[in-house]
mmCIF file of C-alpha atoms in Angstrom:
data_model
loop_
_atom_site.group_PDB
_atom_site.id
_atom_site.type_symbol
_atom_site.label_atom_id
_atom_site.label_comp_id
_atom_site.label_asym_id
_atom_site.label_seq_id
_atom_site.Cartn_x
_atom_site.Cartn_y
_atom_site.Cartn_z
ATOM 1 C CA MET A 1222 14.700 62.327 -10.595
ATOM 2 C CA SER A 1223 12.585 60.621 -7.917
ATOM 3 C CA PHE A 1224 9.481 58.562 -8.612
ATOM 4 C CA GLN A 1225 7.171 61.214 -7.132
ATOM 5 C CA ASP A 1226 8.750 64.049 -9.172
ATOM 6 C CA SER A 1227 8.516 62.162 -12.463
ATOM 7 C CA ALA A 1228 4.928 61.115 -11.784
ATOM 8 C CA SER A 1229 3.935 64.697 -10.961
ATOM 9 C CA LYS A 1230 5.651 65.924 -14.124
ATOM 10 C CA SER A 1231 3.700 63.409 -16.218
ATOM 11 C CA ALA A 1232 0.461 64.475 -14.555
ATOM 12 C CA GLY A 1233 1.144 68.115 -15.377
ATOM 13 C CA SER A 1234 1.930 67.351 -19.009
ATOM 14 C CA PHE A 1235 -1.460 65.744 -19.456
ATOM 15 C CA ARG A 1236 -3.162 69.048 -18.731
ATOM 16 C CA ASP A 1237 -1.250 70.744 -21.567
ATOM 17 C CA LEU A 1238 -2.713 68.535 -24.281
ATOM 18 C CA ARG A 1239 -4.445 70.485 -27.004
ATOM 19 C CA SER A 1240 -8.105 69.544 -27.358
ATOM 20 C CA ASN A 1241 -10.033 69.128 -30.626
ATOM 21 C CA LYS A 1242 -13.440 70.628 -29.811
ATOM 22 C CA PRO A 1243 -16.344 69.265 -31.893
ATOM 23 C CA ARG A 1244 -18.347 71.744 -33.914
ATOM 24 C CA SER A 1245 -21.746 72.494 -32.553
ATOM 25 C CA SER A 1246 -24.687 71.865 -34.836
ATOM 26 C CA SER A 1247 -25.817 75.465 -34.205
ATOM 27 C CA ASN A 1248 -22.973 76.731 -36.440
ATOM 28 C CA ILE A 1249 -24.462 75.032 -39.524
ATOM 29 C CA SER A 1250 -27.587 76.732 -40.826
ATOM 30 C CA PRO A 1251 -30.294 74.372 -42.151
ATOM 31 C CA LYS A 1252 -31.166 74.544 -45.840
ATOM 32 C CA PRO A 1253 -34.040 77.002 -46.534
ATOM 33 C CA PRO A 1254 -37.394 75.380 -47.339
ATOM 34 C CA LYS A 1255 -38.565 75.318 -50.924
ATOM 35 C CA ARG A 1256 -41.116 77.946 -52.027
ATOM 36 C CA GLY A 1257 -44.633 76.875 -51.430
ATOM 37 C CA GLY A 1258 -43.871 74.488 -48.516
ATOM 38 C CA GLY A 1259 -46.649 74.094 -45.955
ATOM 39 C CA PHE A 1260 -46.927 73.159 -42.297
ATOM 40 C CA GLY A 1261 -45.794 69.567 -42.922
ATOM 41 C CA GLU A 1262 -42.478 70.655 -44.432
ATOM 42 C CA MET A 1263 -41.872 73.098 -41.560
ATOM 43 C CA LYS A 1264 -42.529 70.248 -39.122
ATOM 44 C CA GLN A 1265 -39.936 68.081 -40.857
ATOM 45 C CA ASN A 1266 -37.350 70.889 -40.630
ATOM 46 C CA ASN A 1267 -38.038 71.254 -36.899
ATOM 47 C CA ARG A 1268 -37.594 67.516 -36.451
ATOM 48 C CA PHE A 1269 -34.240 67.688 -38.326
ATOM 49 C CA ASN A 1270 -32.984 70.456 -36.023
ATOM 50 C CA SER A 1271 -34.009 68.469 -32.955
ATOM 51 C CA CYS A 1272 -32.105 65.382 -34.121
ATOM 52 C CA SER A 1273 -28.988 67.490 -34.681
ATOM 53 C CA GLU A 1274 -29.194 68.768 -31.139
ATOM 54 C CA ILE A 1275 -29.588 65.253 -29.757
ATOM 55 C CA GLY A 1276 -26.622 64.044 -31.807
ATOM 56 C CA SER A 1277 -24.394 66.843 -30.577
ATOM 57 C CA GLN A 1278 -25.056 65.867 -26.970
ATOM 58 C CA SER A 1279 -23.274 62.524 -27.483
ATOM 59 C CA VAL A 1280 -20.051 64.248 -28.663
ATOM 60 C CA ILE A 1281 -17.462 64.576 -25.865
ATOM 61 C CA SER A 1282 -14.699 67.108 -26.385
ATOM 62 C CA ASN A 1283 -11.047 66.109 -26.217
ATOM 63 C CA GLU A 1284 -10.596 68.778 -23.561
ATOM 64 C CA THR A 1285 -12.942 66.860 -21.269
ATOM 65 C CA LYS A 1286 -11.086 63.613 -21.923
ATOM 66 C CA ASP A 1287 -7.722 65.312 -21.324
ATOM 67 C CA LEU A 1288 -8.949 66.674 -17.991
ATOM 68 C CA LYS A 1289 -10.186 63.219 -16.976
ATOM 69 C CA THR A 1290 -6.839 61.700 -17.933
ATOM 70 C CA ALA A 1291 -4.946 64.318 -15.927
ATOM 71 C CA LYS A 1292 -7.198 63.616 -12.942
ATOM 72 C CA ILE A 1293 -6.445 59.884 -13.193
ATOM 73 C CA SER A 1294 -2.721 60.606 -13.382
ATOM 74 C CA GLU A 1295 -2.903 62.774 -10.258
ATOM 75 C CA ALA A 1296 -4.865 60.073 -8.416
ATOM 76 C CA LEU A 1297 -2.265 57.435 -9.353
ATOM 77 C CA THR A 1298 0.552 59.758 -8.287
ATOM 78 C CA GLU A 1299 -1.041 60.274 -4.859
ATOM 79 C CA TYR A 1300 -1.601 56.517 -4.624
ATOM 80 C CA ALA A 1301 2.074 55.817 -5.378
ATOM 81 C CA GLN A 1302 3.290 58.492 -2.936
ATOM 82 C CA ASN A 1303 1.260 57.006 -0.094
ATOM 83 C CA LEU A 1304 2.532 53.537 -1.032
ATOM 84 C CA THR A 1305 6.052 54.887 -0.598
ATOM 85 C CA ILE A 1306 5.164 56.132 2.902
ATOM 86 C CA LEU A 1307 3.644 52.733 3.737
ATOM 87 C CA HIS A 1308 6.788 51.038 2.445
ATOM 88 C CA ARG A 1309 8.971 53.084 4.786
ATOM 89 C CA LEU A 1310 6.781 52.214 7.763
ATOM 90 C CA VAL A 1311 6.937 48.518 6.875
ATOM 91 C CA GLN A 1312 10.746 48.681 6.783
ATOM 92 C CA THR A 1313 10.740 49.979 10.363
ATOM 93 C CA LEU A 1314 8.405 47.279 11.688
ATOM 94 C CA GLY A 1315 10.227 44.446 13.432
ATOM 95 C CA THR A 1316 13.276 46.585 14.239
ATOM 96 C CA ILE A 1317 14.310 48.243 17.472
ATOM 97 C CA LYS A 1318 12.253 51.288 16.410
ATOM 98 C CA ASP A 1319 9.073 49.181 16.316
ATOM 99 C CA THR A 1320 6.744 50.723 18.917
ATOM 100 C CA SER A 1321 3.012 50.890 19.551
ATOM 101 C CA GLU A 1322 2.956 54.391 18.059
ATOM 102 C CA LEU A 1323 4.604 53.124 14.878
ATOM 103 C CA ARG A 1324 2.001 50.373 14.554
ATOM 104 C CA LYS A 1325 -0.784 52.942 14.909
ATOM 105 C CA GLN A 1326 0.797 54.932 12.082
ATOM 106 C CA PHE A 1327 1.033 51.753 10.015
ATOM 107 C CA ASN A 1328 -2.683 50.991 10.485
ATOM 108 C CA CYS A 1329 -3.639 54.587 9.706
ATOM 109 C CA GLN A 1330 -1.486 54.652 6.550
ATOM 110 C CA GLN A 1331 -3.113 51.436 5.359
ATOM 111 C CA LYS A 1332 -6.497 53.166 5.444
ATOM 112 C CA VAL A 1333 -5.124 56.178 3.554
ATOM 113 C CA VAL A 1334 -3.640 53.942 0.861
ATOM 114 C CA GLU A 1335 -6.916 52.040 0.506
ATOM 115 C CA GLU A 1336 -8.813 55.312 0.051
ATOM 116 C CA LYS A 1337 -6.355 56.570 -2.572
ATOM 117 C CA GLY A 1338 -6.604 53.232 -4.384
ATOM 118 C CA ARG A 1339 -10.403 53.391 -4.447
ATOM 119 C CA SER A 1340 -10.268 56.953 -5.753
ATOM 120 C CA ALA A 1341 -7.933 55.976 -8.617
ATOM 121 C CA SER A 1342 -10.085 52.939 -9.448
ATOM 122 C CA ASN A 1343 -13.248 55.038 -9.566
ATOM 123 C CA GLU A 1344 -11.598 57.571 -11.876
ATOM 124 C CA LEU A 1345 -10.464 54.813 -14.246
ATOM 125 C CA THR A 1346 -13.948 53.260 -14.300
ATOM 126 C CA SER A 1347 -15.743 56.559 -14.953
ATOM 127 C CA PHE A 1348 -13.252 57.507 -17.699
ATOM 128 C CA LEU A 1349 -13.797 54.208 -19.520
ATOM 129 C CA ALA A 1350 -17.572 54.681 -19.292
ATOM 130 C CA LEU A 1351 -17.136 58.184 -20.717
ATOM 131 C CA LEU A 1352 -15.145 56.852 -23.680
ATOM 132 C CA ASP A 1353 -17.697 54.090 -24.364
ATOM 133 C CA SER A 1354 -20.547 56.630 -24.405
ATOM 134 C CA ASN A 1355 -18.897 58.734 -27.147
ATOM 135 C CA ASN A 1356 -20.293 57.701 -30.559
ATOM 136 C CA ASP A 1357 -18.878 60.529 -32.665
ATOM 137 C CA GLU A 1358 -17.462 59.186 -35.968
ATOM 138 C CA ILE A 1359 -14.877 61.966 -36.378
ATOM 139 C CA GLN A 1360 -13.360 61.279 -32.958
ATOM 140 C CA ARG A 1361 -13.209 57.499 -33.354
ATOM 141 C CA LYS A 1362 -9.426 57.465 -33.854
ATOM 142 C CA ASP A 1363 -8.947 59.739 -30.840
ATOM 143 C CA ILE A 1364 -11.143 57.471 -28.724
ATOM 144 C CA ALA A 1365 -8.962 54.476 -29.613
ATOM 145 C CA LYS A 1366 -5.833 56.302 -28.475
ATOM 146 C CA TYR A 1367 -7.499 57.438 -25.262
ATOM 147 C CA LYS A 1368 -8.566 53.840 -24.588
ATOM 148 C CA ALA A 1369 -4.984 52.688 -25.159
ATOM 149 C CA ALA A 1370 -3.773 55.251 -22.635
ATOM 150 C CA HIS A 1371 -6.524 54.148 -20.231
ATOM 151 C CA SER A 1372 -5.327 50.560 -20.561
ATOM 152 C CA LYS A 1373 -1.770 51.629 -19.762
ATOM 153 C CA LEU A 1374 -2.853 53.583 -16.688
ATOM 154 C CA ASN A 1375 -5.044 50.685 -15.578
ATOM 155 C CA LYS A 1376 -2.045 48.340 -15.729
ATOM 156 C CA ASP A 1377 -0.050 50.753 -13.547
ATOM 157 C CA TYR A 1378 -2.945 50.808 -11.080
ATOM 158 C CA ASN A 1379 -3.099 47.001 -10.944
ATOM 159 C CA ARG A 1380 0.627 46.769 -10.279
ATOM 160 C CA ALA A 1381 0.329 49.364 -7.518
ATOM 161 C CA LYS A 1382 -2.588 47.408 -6.052
ATOM 162 C CA ILE A 1383 -0.494 44.237 -5.961
ATOM 163 C CA MET A 1384 2.278 46.176 -4.234
ATOM 164 C CA GLU A 1385 -0.244 47.480 -1.682
ATOM 165 C CA ASN A 1386 -1.334 43.924 -0.827
ATOM 166 C CA ASP A 1387 2.274 42.745 -0.591
ATOM 167 C CA LEU A 1388 3.201 45.601 1.759
ATOM 168 C CA LYS A 1389 0.235 44.836 4.013
ATOM 169 C CA LYS A 1390 1.177 41.156 4.196
ATOM 170 C CA GLU A 1391 4.824 41.981 4.838
ATOM 171 C CA GLY A 1392 3.899 44.410 7.616
ATOM 172 C CA MET A 1393 1.663 41.882 9.357
ATOM 173 C CA ARG A 1394 4.370 39.217 9.011
ATOM 174 C CA ARG A 1395 6.961 41.476 10.630
ATOM 175 C CA ILE A 1396 4.611 42.357 13.473
ATOM 176 C CA LYS A 1397 3.865 38.689 14.089
ATOM 177 C CA GLU A 1398 7.530 37.713 13.997
ATOM 178 C CA LYS A 1399 8.483 40.560 16.344
ATOM 179 C CA ASP A 1400 5.796 39.556 18.850
ATOM 180 C CA THR A 1401 6.814 35.895 18.633
ATOM 181 C CA LYS A 1402 10.447 36.816 19.111
ATOM 182 C CA GLN A 1403 9.648 38.947 22.137
ATOM 183 C CA ASN A 1404 7.639 36.119 23.632
ATOM 184 C CA GLU A 1405 10.538 33.753 23.049
ATOM 185 C CA ILE A 1406 12.972 36.156 24.657
ATOM 186 C CA ALA A 1407 10.675 36.594 27.639
ATOM 187 C CA THR A 1408 10.402 32.824 27.943
ATOM 188 C CA VAL A 1409 14.162 32.417 27.730
ATOM 189 C CA GLU A 1410 14.742 35.087 30.338
ATOM 190 C CA ALA A 1411 12.240 33.454 32.685
ATOM 191 C CA ALA A 1412 13.888 30.074 32.125
ATOM 192 C CA ASN A 1413 17.358 31.535 32.767
ATOM 193 C CA GLN A 1414 16.245 32.966 36.069
ATOM 194 C CA ASN A 1415 15.132 29.542 37.271
ATOM 195 C CA SER A 1416 17.964 27.591 35.688
ATOM 196 C CA GLU A 1417 21.475 27.048 36.976
ATOM 197 C CA GLU A 1418 22.841 26.186 33.523
ATOM 198 C CA THR A 1419 24.342 29.180 31.766
ATOM 199 C CA ASN A 1420 24.933 27.219 28.570
ATOM 200 C CA VAL A 1421 21.223 27.328 27.772
ATOM 201 C CA GLN A 1422 21.242 31.099 27.925
ATOM 202 C CA GLU A 1423 24.226 31.342 25.569
ATOM 203 C CA LEU A 1424 22.556 28.990 23.104
ATOM 204 C CA ARG A 1425 19.382 31.031 23.088
ATOM 205 C CA GLN A 1426 21.308 34.228 22.530
ATOM 206 C CA LYS A 1427 23.053 32.692 19.539
ATOM 207 C CA GLN A 1428 19.729 31.612 18.108
ATOM 208 C CA ILE A 1429 18.283 35.096 18.528
ATOM 209 C CA LEU A 1430 21.345 36.634 16.873
ATOM 210 C CA GLN A 1431 21.075 34.232 13.936
ATOM 211 C CA ALA A 1432 17.377 35.024 13.583
ATOM 212 C CA GLN A 1433 18.125 38.749 13.542
ATOM 213 C CA LEU A 1434 20.778 38.312 10.873
ATOM 214 C CA ALA A 1435 18.381 36.254 8.732
ATOM 215 C CA GLU A 1436 15.680 38.889 9.184
ATOM 216 C CA GLU A 1437 18.025 41.683 8.089
ATOM 217 C CA GLU A 1438 18.922 39.761 4.935
ATOM 218 C CA LEU A 1439 15.225 39.207 4.172
ATOM 219 C CA ASN A 1440 14.465 42.882 4.773
ATOM 220 C CA GLN A 1441 17.220 43.934 2.382
ATOM 221 C CA ALA A 1442 15.862 41.613 -0.328
ATOM 222 C CA ILE A 1443 12.354 43.021 0.105
ATOM 223 C CA ILE A 1444 13.665 46.592 -0.103
ATOM 224 C CA GLU A 1445 15.501 45.904 -3.363
ATOM 225 C CA GLU A 1446 12.465 44.209 -4.901
ATOM 226 C CA THR A 1447 10.148 47.070 -3.917
ATOM 227 C CA GLU A 1448 12.512 49.706 -5.320
ATOM 228 C CA GLU A 1449 12.582 47.823 -8.617
ATOM 229 C CA GLU A 1450 8.768 47.828 -8.788
ATOM 230 C CA LEU A 1451 8.647 51.568 -8.106
ATOM 231 C CA GLY A 1452 11.146 52.152 -10.892
ATOM 232 C CA GLN A 1453 8.999 50.199 -13.354
ATOM 233 C CA ILE A 1454 5.929 52.277 -12.471
ATOM 234 C CA ASN A 1455 7.987 55.424 -13.020
ATOM 235 C CA LYS A 1456 9.000 54.223 -16.501
ATOM 236 C CA SER A 1457 5.363 53.434 -17.312
ATOM 237 C CA LEU A 1458 4.252 56.971 -16.442
ATOM 238 C CA HIS A 1459 6.948 58.368 -18.751
ATOM 239 C CA ALA A 1460 5.659 56.113 -21.547
ATOM 240 C CA VAL A 1461 2.105 57.409 -21.057
ATOM 241 C CA HIS A 1462 3.450 60.961 -21.238
ATOM 242 C CA ASP A 1463 5.029 60.177 -24.638
ATOM 243 C CA ILE A 1464 1.740 58.687 -25.884
ATOM 244 C CA PHE A 1465 -0.207 61.835 -25.047
ATOM 245 C CA ARG A 1466 2.425 64.046 -26.599
ATOM 246 C CA ASP A 1467 1.985 62.165 -29.891
ATOM 247 C CA LEU A 1468 -1.776 62.297 -29.453
ATOM 248 C CA ALA A 1469 -1.682 66.081 -29.121
ATOM 249 C CA LEU A 1470 0.138 66.299 -32.470
ATOM 250 C CA LEU A 1471 -2.481 64.125 -34.184
ATOM 251 C CA VAL A 1472 -5.306 66.187 -32.730
ATOM 252 C CA SER A 1473 -3.694 69.374 -34.051
ATOM 253 C CA GLN A 1474 -3.408 67.895 -37.558
ATOM 254 C CA GLN A 1475 -7.040 66.775 -37.596
ATOM 255 C CA GLN A 1476 -8.197 70.253 -36.574
ATOM 256 C CA GLU A 1477 -6.984 71.637 -39.928
ATOM 257 C CA GLN A 1478 -9.060 69.054 -41.824
ATOM 258 C CA VAL A 1479 -12.181 69.857 -39.819
ATOM 259 C CA ASP A 1480 -11.699 73.585 -40.485
ATOM 260 C CA HIS A 1481 -11.387 72.872 -44.225
ATOM 261 C CA ILE A 1482 -14.660 70.910 -44.227
ATOM 262 C CA GLU A 1483 -16.392 73.746 -42.401
ATOM 263 C CA THR A 1484 -15.166 76.284 -44.977
ATOM 264 C CA GLN A 1485 -16.445 74.170 -47.876
ATOM 265 C CA THR A 1486 -19.816 73.781 -46.152
ATOM 266 C CA ASP A 1487 -20.149 77.535 -45.692
ATOM 267 C CA GLU A 1488 -19.271 78.128 -49.374
ATOM 268 C CA ALA A 1489 -21.880 75.585 -50.492
ATOM 269 C CA HIS A 1490 -24.488 77.269 -48.309
ATOM 270 C CA ASN A 1491 -23.680 80.703 -49.773
ATOM 271 C CA LYS A 1492 -23.958 79.397 -53.325
ATOM 272 C CA ALA A 1493 -27.305 77.830 -52.510
ATOM 273 C CA GLN A 1494 -28.529 81.162 -51.137
ATOM 274 C CA GLU A 1495 -27.411 82.924 -54.340
ATOM 275 C CA GLY A 1496 -29.209 80.332 -56.499
ATOM 276 C CA LEU A 1497 -32.401 80.764 -54.521
ATOM 277 C CA LEU A 1498 -32.201 84.543 -54.950
ATOM 278 C CA GLN A 1499 -31.802 84.156 -58.718
ATOM 279 C CA VAL A 1500 -34.790 81.839 -58.894
ATOM 280 C CA GLN A 1501 -36.890 84.316 -56.926
ATOM 281 C CA GLN A 1502 -35.856 87.145 -59.260
ATOM 282 C CA ALA A 1503 -36.688 85.037 -62.318
ATOM 283 C CA ASN A 1504 -40.084 84.237 -60.871
ATOM 284 C CA HIS A 1505 -40.680 87.933 -60.198
ATOM 285 C CA TYR A 1506 -39.921 89.004 -63.769
ATOM 286 C CA GLY A 1507 -41.557 86.038 -65.454
ATOM 287 C CA PRO A 1508 -44.520 84.762 -63.401
ATOM 288 C CA ASN A 1509 -45.470 82.322 -66.160
ATOM 289 C CA CYS A 1510 -42.074 80.606 -66.028
ATOM 290 C CA LEU A 1511 -42.250 77.037 -64.807
ATOM 291 C CA ILE A 1512 -39.383 75.459 -62.892
ATOM 292 C CA SER A 1513 -39.187 71.725 -63.346
#
């Protein structure tokens, strides 16, 4: 499986994560006011409802975080794919296929890679800010796992950024060496035309051949090193996929606990309603009864 295919597969798996949606405060009815309460007590109840609404606004659903994570994964995949294209162009620079059109493509691809890198960096920054703004106590464990995944993705981004800088430097080095070599060849040819010694021409040709052989060896070493880096990024994306698969299982288990708490809360509310009804009936049949 290629690097692009595995990265795309990891990005798709992130979208399938099951989210643990927080319960809205509107599902929990406030306790009824005691009999005989005035305007002040009603004002306190209104203030309690308002605080609940404010608190619920700070809760961020796991679905939102999963979507953000999938978006980051897609941005990193596009970044890596464009790095691969840039790598192929760099391999061609300095060879017999090196033309002015190829160098225009190289400059254009550099701009595309820079844009994809900025997009991935912005997504990572906004996702971290989103996690830091979530202060829900129930989701604290989930937030820690999302931050761990963010750290892993951020490391992959940094490694890709280093590779981007290395490819740019290598491309400029090849262009400079090719231009220098062409200038040397032109100088040698001009000197040969004005010189009666053929030995100088043979010596120059040997030097050029040796330089080409050395350049091919260097190019092969760079290709092997770059392929190794791409393989490591591919392994990292697979590791992140495993993390989110485990995270989905944990989220599913916690959902059962939250549902159990909600059931107990509803039962307590119903019992309180029944007690209030009994007190009202007792007050109706015995108006002189005092409730301490």
